[in-house]
XYZ file of C-alpha atoms in Angstrom:
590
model
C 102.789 -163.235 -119.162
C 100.244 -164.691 -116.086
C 102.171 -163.101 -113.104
C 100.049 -162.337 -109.791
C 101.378 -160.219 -106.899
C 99.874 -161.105 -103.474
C 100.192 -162.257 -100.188
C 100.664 -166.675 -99.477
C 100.481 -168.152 -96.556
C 103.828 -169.640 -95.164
C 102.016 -173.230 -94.542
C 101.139 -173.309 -98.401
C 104.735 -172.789 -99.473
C 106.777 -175.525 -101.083
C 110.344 -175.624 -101.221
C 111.920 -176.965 -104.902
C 113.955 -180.000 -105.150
C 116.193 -178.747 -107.331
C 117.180 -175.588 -105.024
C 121.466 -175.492 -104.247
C 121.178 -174.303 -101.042
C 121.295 -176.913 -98.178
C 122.410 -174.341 -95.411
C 120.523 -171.865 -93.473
C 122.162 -170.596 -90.973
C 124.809 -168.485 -90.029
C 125.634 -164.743 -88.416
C 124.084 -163.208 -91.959
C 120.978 -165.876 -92.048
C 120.009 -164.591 -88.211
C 120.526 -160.818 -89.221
C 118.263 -161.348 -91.838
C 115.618 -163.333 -89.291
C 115.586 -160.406 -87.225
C 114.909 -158.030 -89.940
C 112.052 -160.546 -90.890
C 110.797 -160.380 -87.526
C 110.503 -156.622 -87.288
C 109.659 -155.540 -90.754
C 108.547 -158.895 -92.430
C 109.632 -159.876 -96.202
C 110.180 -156.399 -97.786
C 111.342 -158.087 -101.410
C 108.436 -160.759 -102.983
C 109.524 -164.451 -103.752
C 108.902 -165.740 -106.832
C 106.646 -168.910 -107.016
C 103.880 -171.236 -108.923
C 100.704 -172.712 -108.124
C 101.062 -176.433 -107.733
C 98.270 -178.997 -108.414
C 95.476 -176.253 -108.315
C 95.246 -177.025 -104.210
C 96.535 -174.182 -103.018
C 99.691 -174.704 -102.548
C 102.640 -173.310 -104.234
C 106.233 -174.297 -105.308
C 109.310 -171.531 -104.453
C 111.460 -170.337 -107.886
C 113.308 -168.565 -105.897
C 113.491 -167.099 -102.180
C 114.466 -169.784 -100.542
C 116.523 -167.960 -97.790
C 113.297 -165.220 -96.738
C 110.798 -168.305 -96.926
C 112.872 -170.164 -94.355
C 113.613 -166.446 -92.109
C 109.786 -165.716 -92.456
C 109.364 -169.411 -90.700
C 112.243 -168.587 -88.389
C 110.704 -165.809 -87.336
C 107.117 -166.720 -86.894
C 105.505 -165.224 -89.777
C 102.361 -166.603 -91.394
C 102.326 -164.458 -94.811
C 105.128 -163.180 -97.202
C 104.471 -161.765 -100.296
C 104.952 -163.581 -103.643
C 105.139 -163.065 -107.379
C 103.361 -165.951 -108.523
C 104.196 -167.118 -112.377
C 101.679 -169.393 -114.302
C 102.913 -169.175 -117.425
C 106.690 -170.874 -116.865
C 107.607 -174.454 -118.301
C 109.728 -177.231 -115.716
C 112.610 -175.928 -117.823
C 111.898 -172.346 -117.409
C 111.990 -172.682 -113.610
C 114.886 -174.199 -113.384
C 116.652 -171.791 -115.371
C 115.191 -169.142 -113.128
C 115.802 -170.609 -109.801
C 119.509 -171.354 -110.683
C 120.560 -168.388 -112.138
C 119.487 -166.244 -109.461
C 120.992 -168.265 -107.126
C 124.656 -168.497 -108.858
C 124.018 -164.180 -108.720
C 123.697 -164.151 -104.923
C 126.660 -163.570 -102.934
C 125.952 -165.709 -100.065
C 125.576 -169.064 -101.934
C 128.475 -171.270 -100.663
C 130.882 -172.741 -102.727
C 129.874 -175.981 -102.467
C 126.343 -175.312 -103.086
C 127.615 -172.939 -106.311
C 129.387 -176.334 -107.503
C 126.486 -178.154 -107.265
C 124.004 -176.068 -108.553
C 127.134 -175.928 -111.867
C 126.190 -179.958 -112.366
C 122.964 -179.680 -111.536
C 122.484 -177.401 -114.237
C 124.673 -179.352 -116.960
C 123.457 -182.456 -115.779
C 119.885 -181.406 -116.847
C 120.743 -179.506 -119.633
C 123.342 -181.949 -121.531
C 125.761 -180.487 -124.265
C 126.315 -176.892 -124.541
C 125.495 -176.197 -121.085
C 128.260 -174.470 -119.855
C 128.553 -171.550 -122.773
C 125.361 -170.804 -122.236
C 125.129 -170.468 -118.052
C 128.194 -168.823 -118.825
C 126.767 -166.455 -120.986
C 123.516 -165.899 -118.717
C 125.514 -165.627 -115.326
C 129.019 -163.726 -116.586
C 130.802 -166.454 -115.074
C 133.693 -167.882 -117.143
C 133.045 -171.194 -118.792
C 136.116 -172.820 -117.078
C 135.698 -171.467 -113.494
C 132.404 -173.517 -114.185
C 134.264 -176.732 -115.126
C 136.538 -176.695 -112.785
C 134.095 -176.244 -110.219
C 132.677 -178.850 -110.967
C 135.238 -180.942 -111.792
C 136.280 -181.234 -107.978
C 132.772 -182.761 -107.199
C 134.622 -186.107 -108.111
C 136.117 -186.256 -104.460
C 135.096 -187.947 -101.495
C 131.844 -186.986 -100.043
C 133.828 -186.296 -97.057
C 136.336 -184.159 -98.115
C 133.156 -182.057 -99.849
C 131.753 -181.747 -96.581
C 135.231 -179.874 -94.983
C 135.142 -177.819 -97.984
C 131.485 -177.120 -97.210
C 132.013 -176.452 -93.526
C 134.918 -174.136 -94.523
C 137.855 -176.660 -92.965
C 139.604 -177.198 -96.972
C 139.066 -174.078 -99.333
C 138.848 -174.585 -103.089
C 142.566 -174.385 -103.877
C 142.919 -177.230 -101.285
C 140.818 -179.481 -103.785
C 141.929 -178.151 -106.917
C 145.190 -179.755 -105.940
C 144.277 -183.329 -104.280
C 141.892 -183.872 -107.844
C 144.987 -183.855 -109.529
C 145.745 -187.320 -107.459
C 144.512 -189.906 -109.333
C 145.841 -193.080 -107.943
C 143.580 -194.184 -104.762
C 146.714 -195.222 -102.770
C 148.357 -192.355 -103.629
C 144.540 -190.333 -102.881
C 144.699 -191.951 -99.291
C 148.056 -191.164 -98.737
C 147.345 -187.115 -99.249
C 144.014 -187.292 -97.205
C 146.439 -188.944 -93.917
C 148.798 -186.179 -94.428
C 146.038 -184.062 -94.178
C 144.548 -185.849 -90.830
C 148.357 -185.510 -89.416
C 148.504 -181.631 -89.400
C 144.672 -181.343 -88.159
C 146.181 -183.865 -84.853
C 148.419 -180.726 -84.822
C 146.217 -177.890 -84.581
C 147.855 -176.980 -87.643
C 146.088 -175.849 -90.842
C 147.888 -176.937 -93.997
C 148.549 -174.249 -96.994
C 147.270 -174.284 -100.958
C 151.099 -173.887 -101.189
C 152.066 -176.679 -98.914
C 149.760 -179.322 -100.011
C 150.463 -178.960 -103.867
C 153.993 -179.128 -102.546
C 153.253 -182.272 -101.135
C 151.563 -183.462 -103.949
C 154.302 -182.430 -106.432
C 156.946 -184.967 -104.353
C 153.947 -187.756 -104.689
C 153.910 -187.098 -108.414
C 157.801 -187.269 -109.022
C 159.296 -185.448 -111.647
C 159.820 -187.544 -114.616
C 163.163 -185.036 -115.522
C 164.686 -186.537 -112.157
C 164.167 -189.793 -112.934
C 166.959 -192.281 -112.331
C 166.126 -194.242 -114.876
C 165.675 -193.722 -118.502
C 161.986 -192.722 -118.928
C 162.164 -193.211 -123.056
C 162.761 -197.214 -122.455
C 160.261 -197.529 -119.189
C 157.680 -195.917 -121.722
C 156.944 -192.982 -119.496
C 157.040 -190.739 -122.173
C 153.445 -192.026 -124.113
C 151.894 -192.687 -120.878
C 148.219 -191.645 -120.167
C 150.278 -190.880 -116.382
C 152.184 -188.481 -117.850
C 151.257 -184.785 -116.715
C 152.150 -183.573 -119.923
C 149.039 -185.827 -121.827
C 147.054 -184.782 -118.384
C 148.261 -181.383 -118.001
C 144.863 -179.363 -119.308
C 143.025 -181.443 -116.708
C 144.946 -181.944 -113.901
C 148.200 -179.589 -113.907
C 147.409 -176.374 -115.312
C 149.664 -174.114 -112.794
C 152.889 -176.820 -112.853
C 155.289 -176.490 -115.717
C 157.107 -179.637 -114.338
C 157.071 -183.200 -116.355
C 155.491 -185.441 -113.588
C 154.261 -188.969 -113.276
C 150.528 -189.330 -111.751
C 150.838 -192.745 -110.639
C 153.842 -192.710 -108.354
C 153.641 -196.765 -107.663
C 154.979 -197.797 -111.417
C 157.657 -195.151 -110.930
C 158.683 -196.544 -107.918
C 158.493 -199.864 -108.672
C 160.770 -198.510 -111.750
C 163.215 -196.841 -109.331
C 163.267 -199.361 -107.258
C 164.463 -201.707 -109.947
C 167.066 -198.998 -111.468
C 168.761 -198.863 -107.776
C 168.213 -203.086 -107.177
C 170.964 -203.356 -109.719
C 174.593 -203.136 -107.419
C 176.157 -201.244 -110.236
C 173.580 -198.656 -109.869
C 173.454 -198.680 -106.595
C 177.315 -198.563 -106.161
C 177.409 -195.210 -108.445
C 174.205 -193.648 -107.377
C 174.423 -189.910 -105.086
C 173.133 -191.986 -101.948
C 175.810 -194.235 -101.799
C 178.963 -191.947 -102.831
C 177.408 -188.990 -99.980
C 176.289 -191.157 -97.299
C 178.043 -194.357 -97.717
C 174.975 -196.391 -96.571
C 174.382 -199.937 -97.661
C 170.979 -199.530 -98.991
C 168.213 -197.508 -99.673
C 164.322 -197.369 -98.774
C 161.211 -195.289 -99.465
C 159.882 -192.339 -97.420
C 156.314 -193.122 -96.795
C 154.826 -189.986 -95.785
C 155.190 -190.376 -91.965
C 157.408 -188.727 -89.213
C 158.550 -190.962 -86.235
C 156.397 -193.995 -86.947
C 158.501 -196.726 -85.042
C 159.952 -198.685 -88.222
C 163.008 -196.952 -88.113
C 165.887 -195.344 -85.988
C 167.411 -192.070 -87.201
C 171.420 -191.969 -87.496
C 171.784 -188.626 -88.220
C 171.967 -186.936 -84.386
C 173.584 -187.977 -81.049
C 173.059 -191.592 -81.125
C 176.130 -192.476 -83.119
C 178.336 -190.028 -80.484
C 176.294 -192.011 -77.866
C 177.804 -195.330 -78.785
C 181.020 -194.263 -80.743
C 182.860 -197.205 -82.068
C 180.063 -199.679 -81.921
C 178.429 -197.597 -83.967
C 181.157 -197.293 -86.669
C 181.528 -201.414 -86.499
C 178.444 -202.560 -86.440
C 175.990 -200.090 -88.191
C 177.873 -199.368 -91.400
C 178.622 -202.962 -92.098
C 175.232 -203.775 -91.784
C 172.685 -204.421 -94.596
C 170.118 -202.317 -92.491
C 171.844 -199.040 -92.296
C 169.920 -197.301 -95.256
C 169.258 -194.358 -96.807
C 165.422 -192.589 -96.484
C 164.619 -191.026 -100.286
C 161.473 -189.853 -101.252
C 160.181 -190.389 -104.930
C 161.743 -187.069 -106.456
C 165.677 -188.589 -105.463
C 165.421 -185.903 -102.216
C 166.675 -187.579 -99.103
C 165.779 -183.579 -97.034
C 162.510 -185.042 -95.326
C 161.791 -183.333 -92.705
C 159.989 -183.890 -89.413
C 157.361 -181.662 -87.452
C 160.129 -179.882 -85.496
C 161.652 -179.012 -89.573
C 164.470 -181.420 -88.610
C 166.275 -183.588 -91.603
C 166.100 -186.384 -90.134
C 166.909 -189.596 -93.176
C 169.938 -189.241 -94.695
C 171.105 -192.331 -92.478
C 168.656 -194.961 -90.356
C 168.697 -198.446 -89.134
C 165.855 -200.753 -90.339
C 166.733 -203.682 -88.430
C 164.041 -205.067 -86.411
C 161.101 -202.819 -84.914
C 162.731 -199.591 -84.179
C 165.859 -199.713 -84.902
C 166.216 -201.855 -81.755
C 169.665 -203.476 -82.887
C 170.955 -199.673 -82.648
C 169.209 -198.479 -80.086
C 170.442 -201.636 -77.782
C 173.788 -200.435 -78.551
C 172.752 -196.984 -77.075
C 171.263 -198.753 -73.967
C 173.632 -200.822 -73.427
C 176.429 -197.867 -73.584
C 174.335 -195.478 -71.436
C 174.063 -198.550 -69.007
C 177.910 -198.998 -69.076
C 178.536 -195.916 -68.540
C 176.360 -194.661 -65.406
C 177.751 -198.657 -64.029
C 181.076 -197.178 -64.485
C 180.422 -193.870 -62.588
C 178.147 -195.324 -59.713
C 180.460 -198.810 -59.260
C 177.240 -200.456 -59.543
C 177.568 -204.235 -60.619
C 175.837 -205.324 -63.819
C 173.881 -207.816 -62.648
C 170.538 -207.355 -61.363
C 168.870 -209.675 -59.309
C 165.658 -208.261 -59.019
C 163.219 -210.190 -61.534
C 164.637 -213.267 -61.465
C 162.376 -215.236 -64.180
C 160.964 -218.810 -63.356
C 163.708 -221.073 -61.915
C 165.890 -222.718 -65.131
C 165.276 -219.725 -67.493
C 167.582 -217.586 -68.637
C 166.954 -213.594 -68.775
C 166.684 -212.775 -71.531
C 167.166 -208.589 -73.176
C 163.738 -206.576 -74.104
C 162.711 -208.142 -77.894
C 161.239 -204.386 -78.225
C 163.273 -202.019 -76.684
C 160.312 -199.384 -76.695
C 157.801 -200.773 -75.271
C 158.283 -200.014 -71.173
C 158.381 -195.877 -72.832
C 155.172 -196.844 -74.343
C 152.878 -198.469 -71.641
C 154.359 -195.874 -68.876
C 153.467 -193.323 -71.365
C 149.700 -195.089 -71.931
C 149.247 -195.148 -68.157
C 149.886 -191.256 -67.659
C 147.737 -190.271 -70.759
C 145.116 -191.939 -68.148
C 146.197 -190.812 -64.876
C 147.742 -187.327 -65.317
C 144.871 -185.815 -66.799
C 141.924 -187.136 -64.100
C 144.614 -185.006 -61.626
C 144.998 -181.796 -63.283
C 141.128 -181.692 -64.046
C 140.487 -181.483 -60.429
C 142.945 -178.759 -58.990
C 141.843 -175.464 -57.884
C 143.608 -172.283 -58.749
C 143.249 -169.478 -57.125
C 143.140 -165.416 -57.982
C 141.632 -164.953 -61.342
C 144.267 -162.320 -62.174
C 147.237 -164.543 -61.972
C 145.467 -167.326 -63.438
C 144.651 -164.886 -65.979
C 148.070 -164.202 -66.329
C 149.337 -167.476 -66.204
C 147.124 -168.536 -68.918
C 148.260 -165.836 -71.278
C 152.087 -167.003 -70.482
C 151.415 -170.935 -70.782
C 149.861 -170.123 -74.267
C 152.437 -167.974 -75.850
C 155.538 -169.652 -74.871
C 153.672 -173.278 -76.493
C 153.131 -171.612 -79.777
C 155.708 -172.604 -81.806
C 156.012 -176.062 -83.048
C 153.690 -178.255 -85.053
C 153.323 -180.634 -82.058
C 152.253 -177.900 -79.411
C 150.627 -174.846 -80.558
C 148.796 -173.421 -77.938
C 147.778 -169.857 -79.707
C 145.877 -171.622 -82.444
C 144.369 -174.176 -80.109
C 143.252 -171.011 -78.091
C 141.785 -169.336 -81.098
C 140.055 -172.271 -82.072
C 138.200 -172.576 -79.076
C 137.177 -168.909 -78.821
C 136.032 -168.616 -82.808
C 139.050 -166.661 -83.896
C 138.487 -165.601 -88.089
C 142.050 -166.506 -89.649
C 142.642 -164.176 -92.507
C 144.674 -167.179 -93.954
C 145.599 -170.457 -92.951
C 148.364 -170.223 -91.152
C 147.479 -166.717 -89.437
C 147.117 -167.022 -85.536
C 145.811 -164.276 -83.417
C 148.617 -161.623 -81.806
C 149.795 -161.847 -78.539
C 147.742 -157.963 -77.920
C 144.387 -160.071 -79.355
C 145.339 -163.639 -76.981
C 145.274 -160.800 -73.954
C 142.046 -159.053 -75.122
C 140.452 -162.317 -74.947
C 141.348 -163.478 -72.045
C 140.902 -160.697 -69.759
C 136.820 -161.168 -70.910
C 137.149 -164.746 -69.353
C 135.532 -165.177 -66.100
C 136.596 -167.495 -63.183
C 135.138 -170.666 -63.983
C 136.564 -170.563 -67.531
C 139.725 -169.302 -66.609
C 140.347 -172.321 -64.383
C 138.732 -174.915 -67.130
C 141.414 -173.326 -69.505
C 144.517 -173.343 -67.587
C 143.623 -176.794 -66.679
C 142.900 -178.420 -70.274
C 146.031 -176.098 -71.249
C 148.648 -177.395 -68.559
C 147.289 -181.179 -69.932
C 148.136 -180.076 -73.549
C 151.631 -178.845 -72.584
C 152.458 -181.716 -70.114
C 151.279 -184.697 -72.896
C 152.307 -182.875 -75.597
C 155.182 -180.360 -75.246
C 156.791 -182.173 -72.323
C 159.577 -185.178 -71.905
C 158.524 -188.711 -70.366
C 160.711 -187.594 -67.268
C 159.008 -184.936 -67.108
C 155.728 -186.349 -67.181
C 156.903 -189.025 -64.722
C 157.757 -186.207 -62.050
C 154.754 -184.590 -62.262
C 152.900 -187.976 -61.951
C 154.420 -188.352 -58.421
C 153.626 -184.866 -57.737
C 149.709 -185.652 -58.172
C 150.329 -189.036 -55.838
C 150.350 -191.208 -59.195
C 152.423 -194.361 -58.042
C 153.594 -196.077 -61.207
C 154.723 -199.023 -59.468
C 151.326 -199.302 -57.470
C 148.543 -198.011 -59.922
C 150.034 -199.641 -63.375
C 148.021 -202.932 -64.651
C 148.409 -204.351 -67.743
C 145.849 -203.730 -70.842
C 144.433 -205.233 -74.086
C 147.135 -203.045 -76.083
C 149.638 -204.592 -73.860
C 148.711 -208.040 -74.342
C 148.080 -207.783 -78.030
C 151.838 -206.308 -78.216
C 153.550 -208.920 -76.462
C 154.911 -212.666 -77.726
C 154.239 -215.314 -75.948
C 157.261 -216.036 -74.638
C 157.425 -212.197 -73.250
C 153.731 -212.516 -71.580
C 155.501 -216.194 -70.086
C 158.271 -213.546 -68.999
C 155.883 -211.315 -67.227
C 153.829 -213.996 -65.221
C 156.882 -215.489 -63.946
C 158.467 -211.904 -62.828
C 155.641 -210.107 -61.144
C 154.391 -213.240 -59.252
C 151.337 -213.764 -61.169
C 151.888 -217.205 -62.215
C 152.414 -218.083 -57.859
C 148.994 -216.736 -57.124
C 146.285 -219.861 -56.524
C 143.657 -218.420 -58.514
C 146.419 -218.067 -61.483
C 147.316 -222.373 -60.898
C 143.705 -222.980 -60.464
C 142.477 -221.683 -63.436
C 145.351 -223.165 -65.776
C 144.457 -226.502 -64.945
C 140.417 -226.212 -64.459
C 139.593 -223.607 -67.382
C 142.737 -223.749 -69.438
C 143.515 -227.837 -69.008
C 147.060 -227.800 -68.382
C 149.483 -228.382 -65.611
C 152.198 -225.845 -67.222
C 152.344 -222.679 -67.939
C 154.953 -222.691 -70.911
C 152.353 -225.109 -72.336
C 149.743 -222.548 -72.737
C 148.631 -220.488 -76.528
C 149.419 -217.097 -75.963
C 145.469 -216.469 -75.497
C 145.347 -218.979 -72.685
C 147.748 -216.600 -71.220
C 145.712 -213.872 -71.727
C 142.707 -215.312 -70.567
C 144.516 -216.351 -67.238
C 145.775 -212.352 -67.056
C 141.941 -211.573 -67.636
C 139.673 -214.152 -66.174
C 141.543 -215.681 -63.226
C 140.781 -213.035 -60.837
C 144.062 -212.304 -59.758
C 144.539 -208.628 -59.064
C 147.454 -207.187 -61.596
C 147.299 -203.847 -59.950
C 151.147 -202.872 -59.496
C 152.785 -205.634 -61.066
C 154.874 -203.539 -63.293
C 157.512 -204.825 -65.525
C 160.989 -203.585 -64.960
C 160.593 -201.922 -68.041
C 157.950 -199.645 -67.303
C 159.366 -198.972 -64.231
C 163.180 -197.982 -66.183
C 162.639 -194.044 -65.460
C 165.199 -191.969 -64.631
C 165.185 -189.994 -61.417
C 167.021 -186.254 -60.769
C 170.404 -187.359 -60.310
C 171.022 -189.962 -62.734
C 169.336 -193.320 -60.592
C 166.882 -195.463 -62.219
């Protein structure tokens, strides 16, 4: 066997293509550069002369080669080995990788295909056999290299561990894929991580259970189907005993067609328990504006009108997900479907009722009369009601995401024990919903090692760190912390309050935006000319008939509109819609 033991200069060191590792660095890669530094390499690399120039190719070593460059060193000592074959050297180099403990999972995976990739049939028995790893740990590792590059890399960087991908390779249908990977993005908005247990939870009611079918499975042909878990279930099931379908748009389009039919419909669970008229899909997110929940204090808000109205109505439906369960639940754990109105963006049929009942009511307490002269639109109009009831909440709530924060960021606190103190208080009473969770947002910013993913730090270890902060980041902390609570954990009132605290003035500061435009008909942005005086100004007239060509304003596309909001010079500054401007005060007034 040619081996040679001696001393190679760092500069005539190759690294080898075919190495696993991409990574060095870490707390273990810099102890290991400081032991370089003091001591040098203590174990040899193993190598081979390349080209007869001098220079040499690494077997394996990787890691010391890069901490003797780290740390400045111009020799290491090397086993050289002329006697090995390409195939020879890649058997070396990966098995003595796969033996190291600090290879990273993804790399492990990786160097798994590389291997069988390279090696072809009978692969995996055999690195199995040379490594003592079991044959299908090795497939299944490499079996998840299928996924998106991008989910790899959060594996990689330690955001998704391997049970998180052992479960989304079971989705095989992209829509279905995309669906998963959102949910995913939701918690992370959260500061939330999201369980093994959870996600293959989620999965599972994605992949319905063919034994809860509505229909009958034996005439929709669900029982021969490749989507059947139980022809998959080797592959892509191995820990669910459940019969379930993998792609969850046939079996909804089959559900969907079981409960079409009135007969159905008229005998199904939904309809006896919640006496809706109708029934629509879940699809996977909480509070998204297409619907109105019936199921809290709405319906007492309103009273009769709700009883006429809403359960004659085609609209009022019933939420279900794909396994028949109508128990979704929202971020605050809240069921939240059982009954909602799909009319219009929403829910706005319902919640006009709720407006206009609130409205009647305070009217009725204050003597106030129900008309309201203020606003009065262009002379032969008629007012008419908000199209979208939500949208003043919306652009007041835009405008304080921009103002409120600017203000916090520049206040200065005082006493670095109290703020300490305050700090430690703000954070562990916002710790406790999916929305606002202060603790983990703390530990994430100071490094804290979960031992699992939900795990936050104790309340003894949130005081131990903060007591090390000084001054400066004391005050950064409370400040970005009092902006997380107040946008996050807090009401639009309360958010309005604390805007006139800071000298935020609503009616003065608010213009419109691109979001604001792009949200509005026509007709509405014809609405809000008229109402804040825009459409009086000169420069407004001017440019209609000079840039736009037209002597009337109703004449206009909605983008001439926009460009006359945009281009015309006219300062928008504090001309508000009364919508935006519908907050109410301490006391009840508006």
């Amino acid at each position: 066997m040619g081996v040679e033991n001696r001393l190679i200069e760092v500069v005539n060191l190759e690294m080898n293509p075919f190495n696993p590792r991409t990574k060095y660095e870490g707390r273990k890669f810099d102890e290991l550069v400081a032991s370089v530094r003091q001591h040098g390499v203590l174990q040899p690399i193993m190598v081979r002369p390349l080209n007869g120039d001098g220079k040499f190719q690494i077997i394996f070593g990787h890691r010391r080669y890069m901490a003797a460059k780290a740390a400045d060193r111009e020799h290491v000592p090397a086993m050289i080995r002329t006697d090995l074959s390409e195939d020879d050297v890649f058997d070396l180099m990966t098995i003595e990788n796969l033996q190291r403990e600090d290879l990273g999972e993804l790399e492990e995976a990786k160097s798994f295909k590389a291997y069988i990739d390279r090696k072809g049939k009978g692969a995996v028995e055999y690195l199995a056999e040379r490594t003592g790893i079991h044959p299908g740990y090795i497939r299944r590792r490499v079996a998840v290299l299928e996924l998106p590059e991008n989910i790899l890399e959060k594996w990689g960087n330690g955001e998704l561990v391997y049970g998180h991908l052992e479960q989304m390779i079971r989705v095989r249908d992209k829509k279905e894929f995309k669906d998963v990977a959102n949910w995913l993005t939701d918690f992370s908005r959260y500061n939330r991580s999201v369980s093994v247990k959870d996600l293959k939870r989620h999965i599972d009611d994605l992949a319905p259970s063919l034994g809860q079918a509505l229909f009958d499975i034996t005439a929709a042909g669900c029982v021969k189907c490749g989507h059947n878990s139980d022809v998959q279930r080797q592959l892509f099931d191995v820990d669910n005993h459940k019969t379930v379908c993998h792609k969850p748009a046939c079996f909804k389009q089959k559900t969907n067609n079981w409960l079409s039919i009135p007969e159905n419909w008229k005998n199904s669970v939904f309809h006896k328990k919640y006496h809706t008229n109708g029934f629509l899909f879940y699809d996977g997110t909480f509070h998204n504006g297409r619907h109105h929940n019936l199921d809290y204090e709405d319906k007492k808000t309103v009273g009769e009108a709700y009883k006429k109205k809403c359960k004659s109505c085609e609209n009022y439906v019933t939420v279900i997900t794909l396994s028949g369960s109508v128990s979704v639940k929202d971020e605050d754990n809240h069921v939240y479907s059982k009954r909602a109105c799909f009319k219009g963006d929403s829910g706005a049929c319902f919640k006009s009722l709720v407006i206009a009942a609130a409205k009647e009511k305070q009217q009725k307490q204050s003597g106030a009369s129900a008309g309201d002269p203020a606003g009065a639109p262009e002379p032969g109009e008629t007012p008419a009601a908000p199209r979208v009831t939500w949208h003043g909440d919306y652009f007041r709530e835009r405008f304080y995401e921009k103002a409120l924060p600017d203000r916090i960021a520049a206040l200065d606190p005082a006493f670095l024990q109290v703020r300490r103190l305050t700090l430690f208080s703000i954070i562990i009473s916002n710790s406790t919903s999916y929305q606002l969770n202060l603790k983990g947002w703390f530990g994430d910013l100071v490094g804290y090692v979960r031992e699992d993913e939900w795990s936050h730090m104790t309340d003894h270890e949130l005081l131990e760190h903060i007591k090390t902060l000084d001054a400066g980041r004391v005050d950064e902390l409370l400040r970005e912390a009092s902006i997380q609570v107040l946008m996050k954990g807090s009401t639009s009132q309360a958010r309005h309050l604390a805007a006139q605290y800071f000298g935020i003035d609503l009616a003065a500061e608010w213009s419109p935006d691109e979001e604001f435009y792009a949200k509005k008909t026509k007709d509405e942005l014809l609405q809000y000319g008229w109402k804040t005086g825009v459409f009086d100004e000169p420069a407004a007239k001017s440019f209609l008939e000079k840039e736009i060509g037209q002597k009337e304003y109703k004449h206009c596309k909605k983008s001439d509109l926009v460009r006359i909001f945009t281009e015309s010079g006219v300062n928008l500054a504090g001309r508000v819609p009364a919508e935006v401007l519908n907050i109410k005060e301490p006391g009840g007034a508006e």
